[in-house]
Amino acid sequence: MLGKSYLVVANRSEAKILLEKDGANDLESVTTLVNDDGRASDGDLVTDRPGAVSGASGSVPGVDAMSRKDASDTEADRFAGTVADWLDKRRTTDKLYHVDIIAAPSFLGRLRGKMNKQLTDLVRHAINKDVVNEDQQQWVDYLKDAPKSANS
């Protein structure tokens, strides 16, 4: 192995980033990125001023209710970008060998969408599971059982 390998365990509110050692049998915590708004509802993130009533989308010219992106989705996209930027910074400053990702299915798609090609090419495993609150041994077991990504 010629560089560092990272494991990212994430969902829309938290991303734990660990350094893989001994073939991913040992994990060392590097950082935890937290999205304080990750569990907030749209109403908590975006509200009208007290007493104000928004017009229905059908009554506002140029507004289509189906094209509106929820504030919580926007916040999850922003957080996915933060995680991807952190990894890409490591790719350019450290010798990054590969990245393994275990993430909630909806967040994994967002994260992949924010990663550039160079970073995407370093993804070895991408596992659809929301297991941020499980212990490290469980994450190691998921990695051992995972098939290799199409990128490897």
CSV table of N, CA and C in Angstrom, one decimal:
chain,number,residue,atom,x,y,z
A,1,MET,N,0.8,-1.2,0.0
A,1,MET,CA,0.0,0.0,0.0
A,1,MET,C,0.9,1.2,0.0
A,2,LEU,N,0.6,2.1,-0.9
A,2,LEU,CA,1.5,3.3,-1.1
A,2,LEU,C,1.0,4.6,-0.4
A,3,GLY,N,-0.2,4.6,0.2
A,3,GLY,CA,-0.7,5.8,0.8
A,3,GLY,C,-1.7,5.5,1.9
A,4,LYS,N,-2.4,6.5,2.3
A,4,LYS,CA,-3.4,6.4,3.3
A,4,LYS,C,-4.7,5.9,2.8
A,5,SER,N,-5.4,5.1,3.6
A,5,SER,CA,-6.8,4.6,3.2
A,5,SER,C,-7.7,5.1,4.3
A,6,TYR,N,-8.8,5.6,3.8
A,6,TYR,CA,-9.8,6.2,4.7
A,6,TYR,C,-11.1,5.4,4.6
A,7,LEU,N,-11.8,5.3,5.8
A,7,LEU,CA,-13.2,4.8,5.8
A,7,LEU,C,-14.1,6.0,6.2
A,8,VAL,N,-15.2,6.2,5.5
A,8,VAL,CA,-16.2,7.2,5.8
A,8,VAL,C,-17.4,6.5,6.1
A,9,VAL,N,-18.0,6.7,7.3
A,9,VAL,CA,-19.2,6.2,7.7
A,9,VAL,C,-20.2,7.4,8.0
A,10,ALA,N,-21.2,7.5,7.1
A,10,ALA,CA,-22.0,8.7,7.1
A,10,ALA,C,-23.5,8.6,6.9
A,11,ASN,N,-24.2,9.6,7.3
A,11,ASN,CA,-25.6,9.8,7.0
A,11,ASN,C,-25.7,11.3,6.8
A,12,ARG,N,-26.9,11.8,6.7
A,12,ARG,CA,-27.1,13.2,6.4
A,12,ARG,C,-26.8,14.2,7.6
A,13,SER,N,-26.5,13.6,8.7
A,13,SER,CA,-26.2,14.5,9.9
A,13,SER,C,-24.8,14.3,10.5
A,14,GLU,N,-24.1,13.2,10.1
A,14,GLU,CA,-22.8,13.0,10.7
A,14,GLU,C,-22.0,12.1,9.7
A,15,ALA,N,-20.7,12.5,9.7
A,15,ALA,CA,-19.7,11.7,8.9
A,15,ALA,C,-18.5,11.4,9.8
A,16,LYS,N,-18.3,10.1,10.1
A,16,LYS,CA,-17.1,9.7,10.8
A,16,LYS,C,-16.1,9.3,9.8
A,17,ILE,N,-14.9,9.9,9.9
A,17,ILE,CA,-13.8,9.5,9.0
A,17,ILE,C,-12.7,8.9,9.8
A,18,LEU,N,-12.3,7.7,9.3
A,18,LEU,CA,-11.3,6.9,10.1
A,18,LEU,C,-10.2,6.5,9.1
A,19,LEU,N,-9.0,6.4,9.7
A,19,LEU,CA,-7.8,5.9,8.9
A,19,LEU,C,-7.8,4.4,9.1
A,20,GLU,N,-7.7,3.7,7.9
A,20,GLU,CA,-7.7,2.3,7.9
A,20,GLU,C,-6.2,1.8,8.1
A,21,LYS,N,-6.0,0.9,9.0
A,21,LYS,CA,-4.7,0.3,9.3
A,21,LYS,C,-4.8,-1.2,9.2
A,22,ASP,N,-3.7,-1.9,8.9
A,22,ASP,CA,-3.7,-3.3,8.9
A,22,ASP,C,-4.7,-3.9,8.0
A,23,GLY,N,-4.8,-3.4,6.8
A,23,GLY,CA,-5.8,-3.9,5.8
A,23,GLY,C,-7.2,-3.7,6.2
A,24,ALA,N,-7.5,-2.6,6.9
A,24,ALA,CA,-8.8,-2.2,7.4
A,24,ALA,C,-9.3,-3.1,8.6
A,25,ASN,N,-8.4,-3.8,9.2
A,25,ASN,CA,-8.7,-4.6,10.4
A,25,ASN,C,-8.7,-3.7,11.6
A,26,ASP,N,-8.0,-2.6,11.5
A,26,ASP,CA,-7.8,-1.6,12.6
A,26,ASP,C,-8.2,-0.2,12.1
A,27,LEU,N,-9.0,0.5,12.9
A,27,LEU,CA,-9.4,1.8,12.4
A,27,LEU,C,-9.0,2.8,13.5
A,28,GLU,N,-8.6,4.0,13.0
A,28,GLU,CA,-8.2,5.1,13.9
A,28,GLU,C,-9.0,6.3,13.5
A,29,SER,N,-9.7,6.8,14.5
A,29,SER,CA,-10.6,8.0,14.2
A,29,SER,C,-9.8,9.2,13.8
A,30,VAL,N,-10.1,9.8,12.7
A,30,VAL,CA,-9.4,11.0,12.3
A,30,VAL,C,-10.3,12.3,12.6
A,31,THR,N,-11.5,12.3,12.2
A,31,THR,CA,-12.4,13.4,12.5
A,31,THR,C,-13.8,13.0,12.4
A,32,THR,N,-14.7,13.8,12.9
A,32,THR,CA,-16.1,13.6,12.7
A,32,THR,C,-16.7,14.9,12.3
A,33,LEU,N,-17.3,14.9,11.1
A,33,LEU,CA,-18.0,16.1,10.5
A,33,LEU,C,-19.4,16.0,10.9
A,34,VAL,N,-20.0,17.1,11.4
A,34,VAL,CA,-21.3,17.1,11.9
A,34,VAL,C,-22.1,18.2,11.2
A,35,ASN,N,-23.3,17.8,10.7
A,35,ASN,CA,-24.3,18.6,10.1
A,35,ASN,C,-25.4,18.9,11.1
A,36,ASP,N,-25.3,20.0,11.8
A,36,ASP,CA,-26.3,20.3,12.8
A,36,ASP,C,-27.7,20.4,12.3
A,37,ASP,N,-27.9,20.7,11.0
A,37,ASP,CA,-29.2,20.8,10.4
A,37,ASP,C,-29.6,19.5,9.7
A,38,GLY,N,-28.8,18.4,9.8
A,38,GLY,CA,-29.1,17.2,9.1
A,38,GLY,C,-30.4,16.5,9.5
A,39,ARG,N,-30.9,16.7,10.7
A,39,ARG,CA,-32.1,16.0,11.2
A,39,ARG,C,-33.3,17.0,11.3
A,40,ALA,N,-33.0,18.3,10.9
A,40,ALA,CA,-34.0,19.3,11.0
A,40,ALA,C,-35.1,19.1,9.9
A,41,SER,N,-36.3,19.5,10.1
A,41,SER,CA,-37.3,19.4,9.1
A,41,SER,C,-37.3,20.7,8.3
A,42,ASP,N,-38.0,20.6,7.2
A,42,ASP,CA,-38.1,21.8,6.3
A,42,ASP,C,-38.6,23.0,7.1
A,43,GLY,N,-39.6,22.8,8.0
A,43,GLY,CA,-40.1,23.9,8.7
A,43,GLY,C,-39.2,24.5,9.7
A,44,ASP,N,-38.2,23.7,10.2
A,44,ASP,CA,-37.2,24.2,11.1
A,44,ASP,C,-36.1,25.0,10.4
A,45,LEU,N,-35.9,24.6,9.1
A,45,LEU,CA,-34.8,25.3,8.3
A,45,LEU,C,-35.3,26.5,7.6
A,46,VAL,N,-36.6,26.5,7.1
A,46,VAL,CA,-37.1,27.6,6.4
A,46,VAL,C,-38.5,27.9,6.9
A,47,THR,N,-38.7,29.1,7.4
A,47,THR,CA,-40.0,29.5,7.9
A,47,THR,C,-40.3,30.9,7.4
A,48,ASP,N,-41.6,31.2,7.2
A,48,ASP,CA,-42.0,32.6,6.9
A,48,ASP,C,-42.0,33.4,8.2
A,49,ARG,N,-42.0,34.7,8.1
A,49,ARG,CA,-42.0,35.5,9.3
A,49,ARG,C,-43.4,35.2,10.0
A,50,PRO,N,-43.5,35.5,11.3
A,50,PRO,CA,-44.7,35.2,12.0
A,50,PRO,C,-45.9,35.8,11.4
A,51,GLY,N,-46.9,35.0,11.1
A,51,GLY,CA,-48.2,35.5,10.6
A,51,GLY,C,-48.2,35.6,9.1
A,52,ALA,N,-47.1,35.4,8.4
A,52,ALA,CA,-47.1,35.5,6.9
A,52,ALA,C,-47.6,34.2,6.4
A,53,VAL,N,-48.3,34.3,5.3
A,53,VAL,CA,-48.8,33.1,4.6
A,53,VAL,C,-48.3,33.1,3.2
A,54,SER,N,-47.7,32.0,2.8
A,54,SER,CA,-47.1,31.9,1.4
A,54,SER,C,-48.3,31.5,0.5
A,55,GLY,N,-48.2,32.0,-0.7
A,55,GLY,CA,-49.2,31.7,-1.7
A,55,GLY,C,-49.0,30.3,-2.2
A,56,ALA,N,-50.1,29.7,-2.6
A,56,ALA,CA,-50.0,28.3,-3.2
A,56,ALA,C,-49.1,28.4,-4.5
A,57,SER,N,-48.4,27.4,-4.8
A,57,SER,CA,-47.5,27.4,-5.9
A,57,SER,C,-48.2,27.7,-7.2
A,58,GLY,N,-49.5,27.2,-7.3
A,58,GLY,CA,-50.3,27.4,-8.5
A,58,GLY,C,-50.6,28.9,-8.7
A,59,SER,N,-50.6,29.7,-7.6
A,59,SER,CA,-51.0,31.1,-7.7
A,59,SER,C,-49.8,32.0,-7.9
A,60,VAL,N,-48.6,31.5,-7.9
A,60,VAL,CA,-47.4,32.3,-8.0
A,60,VAL,C,-46.8,32.0,-9.4
A,61,PRO,N,-46.8,33.0,-10.3
A,61,PRO,CA,-46.2,32.7,-11.6
A,61,PRO,C,-44.8,32.2,-11.6
A,62,GLY,N,-44.5,31.2,-12.4
A,62,GLY,CA,-43.2,30.7,-12.5
A,62,GLY,C,-42.8,29.7,-11.4
A,63,VAL,N,-43.7,29.3,-10.6
A,63,VAL,CA,-43.4,28.4,-9.5
A,63,VAL,C,-44.1,27.1,-9.7
A,64,ASP,N,-43.4,26.0,-9.8
A,64,ASP,CA,-43.9,24.7,-9.9
A,64,ASP,C,-43.7,23.9,-8.7
A,65,ALA,N,-44.7,23.4,-8.0
A,65,ALA,CA,-44.5,22.7,-6.7
A,65,ALA,C,-43.6,21.5,-6.9
A,66,MET,N,-43.7,20.8,-8.0
A,66,MET,CA,-42.9,19.6,-8.2
A,66,MET,C,-41.4,19.9,-8.4
A,67,SER,N,-41.0,21.1,-8.7
A,67,SER,CA,-39.6,21.4,-8.9
A,67,SER,C,-39.0,22.0,-7.7
A,68,ARG,N,-39.7,22.2,-6.6
A,68,ARG,CA,-39.2,22.8,-5.4
A,68,ARG,C,-38.3,21.7,-4.7
A,69,LYS,N,-37.1,22.1,-4.3
A,69,LYS,CA,-36.3,21.3,-3.6
A,69,LYS,C,-36.4,21.6,-2.1
A,70,ASP,N,-36.7,20.6,-1.3
A,70,ASP,CA,-36.9,20.8,0.1
A,70,ASP,C,-35.6,21.3,0.8
A,71,ALA,N,-35.8,22.1,1.8
A,71,ALA,CA,-34.6,22.7,2.5
A,71,ALA,C,-33.8,21.6,3.1
A,72,SER,N,-34.4,20.5,3.6
A,72,SER,CA,-33.6,19.4,4.2
A,72,SER,C,-32.7,18.7,3.1
A,73,ASP,N,-33.3,18.6,1.9
A,73,ASP,CA,-32.5,18.0,0.8
A,73,ASP,C,-31.3,18.9,0.4
A,74,THR,N,-31.6,20.2,0.4
A,74,THR,CA,-30.5,21.2,0.1
A,74,THR,C,-29.4,21.1,1.2
A,75,GLU,N,-29.8,21.0,2.4
A,75,GLU,CA,-28.8,20.9,3.5
A,75,GLU,C,-28.0,19.6,3.4
A,76,ALA,N,-28.7,18.5,3.0
A,76,ALA,CA,-28.0,17.2,2.9
A,76,ALA,C,-27.0,17.3,1.7
A,77,ASP,N,-27.4,17.9,0.6
A,77,ASP,CA,-26.5,18.1,-0.5
A,77,ASP,C,-25.2,18.9,-0.1
A,78,ARG,N,-25.5,20.0,0.7
A,78,ARG,CA,-24.4,20.8,1.2
A,78,ARG,C,-23.4,20.0,2.0
A,79,PHE,N,-24.0,19.2,2.9
A,79,PHE,CA,-23.1,18.4,3.8
A,79,PHE,C,-22.4,17.3,3.0
A,80,ALA,N,-23.0,16.7,2.0
A,80,ALA,CA,-22.3,15.8,1.1
A,80,ALA,C,-21.1,16.5,0.4
A,81,GLY,N,-21.3,17.7,0.0
A,81,GLY,CA,-20.2,18.5,-0.5
A,81,GLY,C,-19.1,18.8,0.4
A,82,THR,N,-19.4,19.0,1.7
A,82,THR,CA,-18.4,19.2,2.8
A,82,THR,C,-17.6,17.9,2.9
A,83,VAL,N,-18.2,16.8,3.0
A,83,VAL,CA,-17.5,15.5,3.1
A,83,VAL,C,-16.6,15.2,1.9
A,84,ALA,N,-17.2,15.4,0.7
A,84,ALA,CA,-16.4,15.2,-0.5
A,84,ALA,C,-15.2,16.2,-0.6
A,85,ASP,N,-15.4,17.4,-0.2
A,85,ASP,CA,-14.3,18.4,-0.2
A,85,ASP,C,-13.2,18.0,0.8
A,86,TRP,N,-13.6,17.5,2.0
A,86,TRP,CA,-12.6,17.0,3.0
A,86,TRP,C,-11.8,15.9,2.4
A,87,LEU,N,-12.4,14.9,1.8
A,87,LEU,CA,-11.7,13.8,1.1
A,87,LEU,C,-10.8,14.2,0.0
A,88,ASP,N,-11.3,15.2,-0.8
A,88,ASP,CA,-10.5,15.6,-2.0
A,88,ASP,C,-9.3,16.4,-1.5
A,89,LYS,N,-9.4,17.1,-0.4
A,89,LYS,CA,-8.3,17.8,0.1
A,89,LYS,C,-7.2,16.8,0.6
A,90,ARG,N,-7.6,15.7,1.2
A,90,ARG,CA,-6.7,14.6,1.5
A,90,ARG,C,-6.1,14.0,0.3
A,91,ARG,N,-6.9,13.9,-0.7
A,91,ARG,CA,-6.4,13.3,-2.0
A,91,ARG,C,-5.2,14.1,-2.6
A,92,THR,N,-5.4,15.4,-2.4
A,92,THR,CA,-4.3,16.3,-3.0
A,92,THR,C,-3.2,16.6,-2.1
A,93,THR,N,-3.4,16.4,-0.8
A,93,THR,CA,-2.3,16.7,0.2
A,93,THR,C,-1.6,15.5,0.7
A,94,ASP,N,-2.3,14.4,0.9
A,94,ASP,CA,-1.8,13.1,1.3
A,94,ASP,C,-1.7,12.2,0.1
A,95,LYS,N,-1.0,11.1,0.3
A,95,LYS,CA,-1.0,10.1,-0.7
A,95,LYS,C,-2.2,9.2,-0.4
A,96,LEU,N,-3.3,9.4,-1.1
A,96,LEU,CA,-4.5,8.7,-0.8
A,96,LEU,C,-4.5,7.4,-1.6
A,97,TYR,N,-4.6,6.3,-1.0
A,97,TYR,CA,-4.6,5.0,-1.6
A,97,TYR,C,-6.0,4.6,-2.1
A,98,HIS,N,-6.9,4.6,-1.1
A,98,HIS,CA,-8.3,4.3,-1.5
A,98,HIS,C,-9.2,4.8,-0.4
A,99,VAL,N,-10.5,4.9,-0.7
A,99,VAL,CA,-11.6,5.3,0.2
A,99,VAL,C,-12.7,4.3,0.3
A,100,ASP,N,-13.1,3.9,1.4
A,100,ASP,CA,-14.2,3.0,1.6
A,100,ASP,C,-15.3,3.9,2.2
A,101,ILE,N,-16.6,3.6,1.8
A,101,ILE,CA,-17.7,4.4,2.2
A,101,ILE,C,-18.8,3.5,2.7
A,102,ILE,N,-19.3,3.7,3.9
A,102,ILE,CA,-20.5,3.1,4.4
A,102,ILE,C,-21.5,4.2,4.7
A,103,ALA,N,-22.5,4.3,3.9
A,103,ALA,CA,-23.4,5.5,4.1
A,103,ALA,C,-24.9,5.1,3.9
A,104,ALA,N,-25.7,5.9,4.6
A,104,ALA,CA,-27.2,5.7,4.4
A,104,ALA,C,-27.4,5.8,2.9
A,105,PRO,N,-28.3,5.0,2.3
A,105,PRO,CA,-28.5,5.0,0.9
A,105,PRO,C,-28.8,6.3,0.2
A,106,SER,N,-29.6,7.1,0.8
A,106,SER,CA,-29.9,8.5,0.2
A,106,SER,C,-28.7,9.4,0.3
A,107,PHE,N,-27.9,9.2,1.3
A,107,PHE,CA,-26.7,10.1,1.5
A,107,PHE,C,-25.6,9.6,0.6
A,108,LEU,N,-25.5,8.3,0.4
A,108,LEU,CA,-24.4,7.8,-0.5
A,108,LEU,C,-24.6,8.3,-1.9
A,109,GLY,N,-25.8,8.4,-2.4
A,109,GLY,CA,-26.0,9.0,-3.7
A,109,GLY,C,-25.6,10.4,-3.8
A,110,ARG,N,-25.9,11.2,-2.8
A,110,ARG,CA,-25.6,12.6,-2.7
A,110,ARG,C,-24.1,12.8,-2.7
A,111,LEU,N,-23.4,11.9,-1.9
A,111,LEU,CA,-21.9,12.0,-1.7
A,111,LEU,C,-21.3,11.7,-3.0
A,112,ARG,N,-21.7,10.6,-3.7
A,112,ARG,CA,-21.1,10.3,-5.0
A,112,ARG,C,-21.3,11.4,-6.0
A,113,GLY,N,-22.5,12.1,-5.9
A,113,GLY,CA,-22.7,13.2,-6.8
A,113,GLY,C,-21.8,14.4,-6.6
A,114,LYS,N,-21.3,14.5,-5.4
A,114,LYS,CA,-20.4,15.7,-5.1
A,114,LYS,C,-18.9,15.3,-5.3
A,115,MET,N,-18.6,14.1,-5.5
A,115,MET,CA,-17.2,13.7,-5.7
A,115,MET,C,-16.7,13.9,-7.1
A,116,ASN,N,-15.5,14.4,-7.3
A,116,ASN,CA,-14.9,14.5,-8.6
A,116,ASN,C,-14.4,13.1,-9.1
A,117,LYS,N,-14.1,13.0,-10.4
A,117,LYS,CA,-13.7,11.8,-11.0
A,117,LYS,C,-12.4,11.2,-10.3
A,118,GLN,N,-11.5,12.0,-10.0
A,118,GLN,CA,-10.3,11.5,-9.3
A,118,GLN,C,-10.6,10.9,-8.0
A,119,LEU,N,-11.5,11.5,-7.2
A,119,LEU,CA,-11.8,10.9,-5.9
A,119,LEU,C,-12.7,9.7,-6.1
A,120,THR,N,-13.6,9.7,-7.0
A,120,THR,CA,-14.5,8.6,-7.3
A,120,THR,C,-13.7,7.3,-7.7
A,121,ASP,N,-12.6,7.6,-8.5
A,121,ASP,CA,-11.7,6.4,-8.9
A,121,ASP,C,-11.0,5.8,-7.7
A,122,LEU,N,-11.0,6.4,-6.6
A,122,LEU,CA,-10.3,5.9,-5.4
A,122,LEU,C,-11.2,5.1,-4.5
A,123,VAL,N,-12.5,5.1,-4.8
A,123,VAL,CA,-13.5,4.4,-4.0
A,123,VAL,C,-13.4,2.9,-4.2
A,124,ARG,N,-13.1,2.2,-3.1
A,124,ARG,CA,-12.9,0.7,-3.2
A,124,ARG,C,-14.2,0.0,-2.9
A,125,HIS,N,-14.8,0.4,-1.8
A,125,HIS,CA,-16.1,-0.2,-1.4
A,125,HIS,C,-17.1,1.0,-1.1
A,126,ALA,N,-18.3,0.8,-1.6
A,126,ALA,CA,-19.4,1.7,-1.3
A,126,ALA,C,-20.6,0.9,-0.8
A,127,ILE,N,-20.9,1.0,0.5
A,127,ILE,CA,-21.9,0.1,1.1
A,127,ILE,C,-23.1,1.0,1.5
A,128,ASN,N,-24.3,0.6,1.1
A,128,ASN,CA,-25.6,1.3,1.4
A,128,ASN,C,-26.1,0.8,2.8
A,129,LYS,N,-25.6,1.5,3.8
A,129,LYS,CA,-26.2,1.2,5.2
A,129,LYS,C,-26.0,2.4,6.1
A,130,ASP,N,-27.0,2.7,6.9
A,130,ASP,CA,-27.0,3.7,7.8
A,130,ASP,C,-26.5,3.2,9.2
A,131,VAL,N,-25.2,3.1,9.4
A,131,VAL,CA,-24.6,2.5,10.6
A,131,VAL,C,-23.7,3.4,11.4
A,132,VAL,N,-23.9,4.7,11.3
A,132,VAL,CA,-23.1,5.6,12.0
A,132,VAL,C,-23.0,5.3,13.5
A,133,ASN,N,-24.0,4.9,14.0
A,133,ASN,CA,-24.0,4.6,15.5
A,133,ASN,C,-23.6,3.2,15.9
A,134,GLU,N,-23.2,2.4,14.9
A,134,GLU,CA,-22.7,1.1,15.3
A,134,GLU,C,-21.3,1.1,15.6
A,135,ASP,N,-20.7,0.1,16.2
A,135,ASP,CA,-19.3,0.1,16.6
A,135,ASP,C,-18.4,-0.2,15.5
A,136,GLN,N,-17.1,0.1,15.7
A,136,GLN,CA,-16.1,0.0,14.7
A,136,GLN,C,-15.9,-1.4,14.2
A,137,GLN,N,-16.1,-2.4,15.0
A,137,GLN,CA,-15.9,-3.8,14.6
A,137,GLN,C,-17.0,-4.2,13.6
A,138,GLN,N,-18.2,-3.6,13.7
A,138,GLN,CA,-19.3,-3.9,12.8
A,138,GLN,C,-18.9,-3.3,11.4
A,139,TRP,N,-18.3,-2.1,11.4
A,139,TRP,CA,-17.9,-1.5,10.2
A,139,TRP,C,-16.8,-2.3,9.5
A,140,VAL,N,-15.9,-2.8,10.3
A,140,VAL,CA,-14.8,-3.7,9.7
A,140,VAL,C,-15.4,-5.0,9.1
A,141,ASP,N,-16.4,-5.5,9.8
A,141,ASP,CA,-17.1,-6.7,9.2
A,141,ASP,C,-17.8,-6.4,7.9
A,142,TYR,N,-18.5,-5.2,7.8
A,142,TYR,CA,-19.1,-4.8,6.6
A,142,TYR,C,-18.1,-4.7,5.4
A,143,LEU,N,-16.9,-4.2,5.7
A,143,LEU,CA,-15.9,-4.1,4.7
A,143,LEU,C,-15.4,-5.4,4.3
A,144,LYS,N,-15.2,-6.3,5.2
A,144,LYS,CA,-14.7,-7.7,4.8
A,144,LYS,C,-15.7,-8.4,4.0
A,145,ASP,N,-17.0,-8.2,4.2
A,145,ASP,CA,-18.1,-8.9,3.4
A,145,ASP,C,-18.4,-8.2,2.1
A,146,ALA,N,-17.9,-7.0,1.9
A,146,ALA,CA,-18.4,-6.2,0.7
A,146,ALA,C,-17.6,-6.6,-0.5
A,147,PRO,N,-18.4,-6.7,-1.6
A,147,PRO,CA,-17.7,-6.9,-2.9
A,147,PRO,C,-17.0,-5.6,-3.3
A,148,LYS,N,-16.0,-5.7,-4.1
A,148,LYS,CA,-15.3,-4.5,-4.6
A,148,LYS,C,-16.1,-3.6,-5.5
A,149,SER,N,-15.9,-2.3,-5.4
A,149,SER,CA,-16.7,-1.4,-6.2
A,149,SER,C,-16.2,-1.5,-7.7
A,150,ALA,N,-17.0,-1.0,-8.6
A,150,ALA,CA,-16.7,-1.1,-10.0
A,150,ALA,C,-15.5,-0.2,-10.3
A,151,ASN,N,-15.2,0.7,-9.3
A,151,ASN,CA,-14.1,1.7,-9.5
A,151,ASN,C,-12.7,1.1,-9.3
A,152,SER,N,-12.7,-0.1,-8.6
A,152,SER,CA,-11.4,-0.6,-8.2
A,152,SER,C,-10.8,-1.6,-9.2
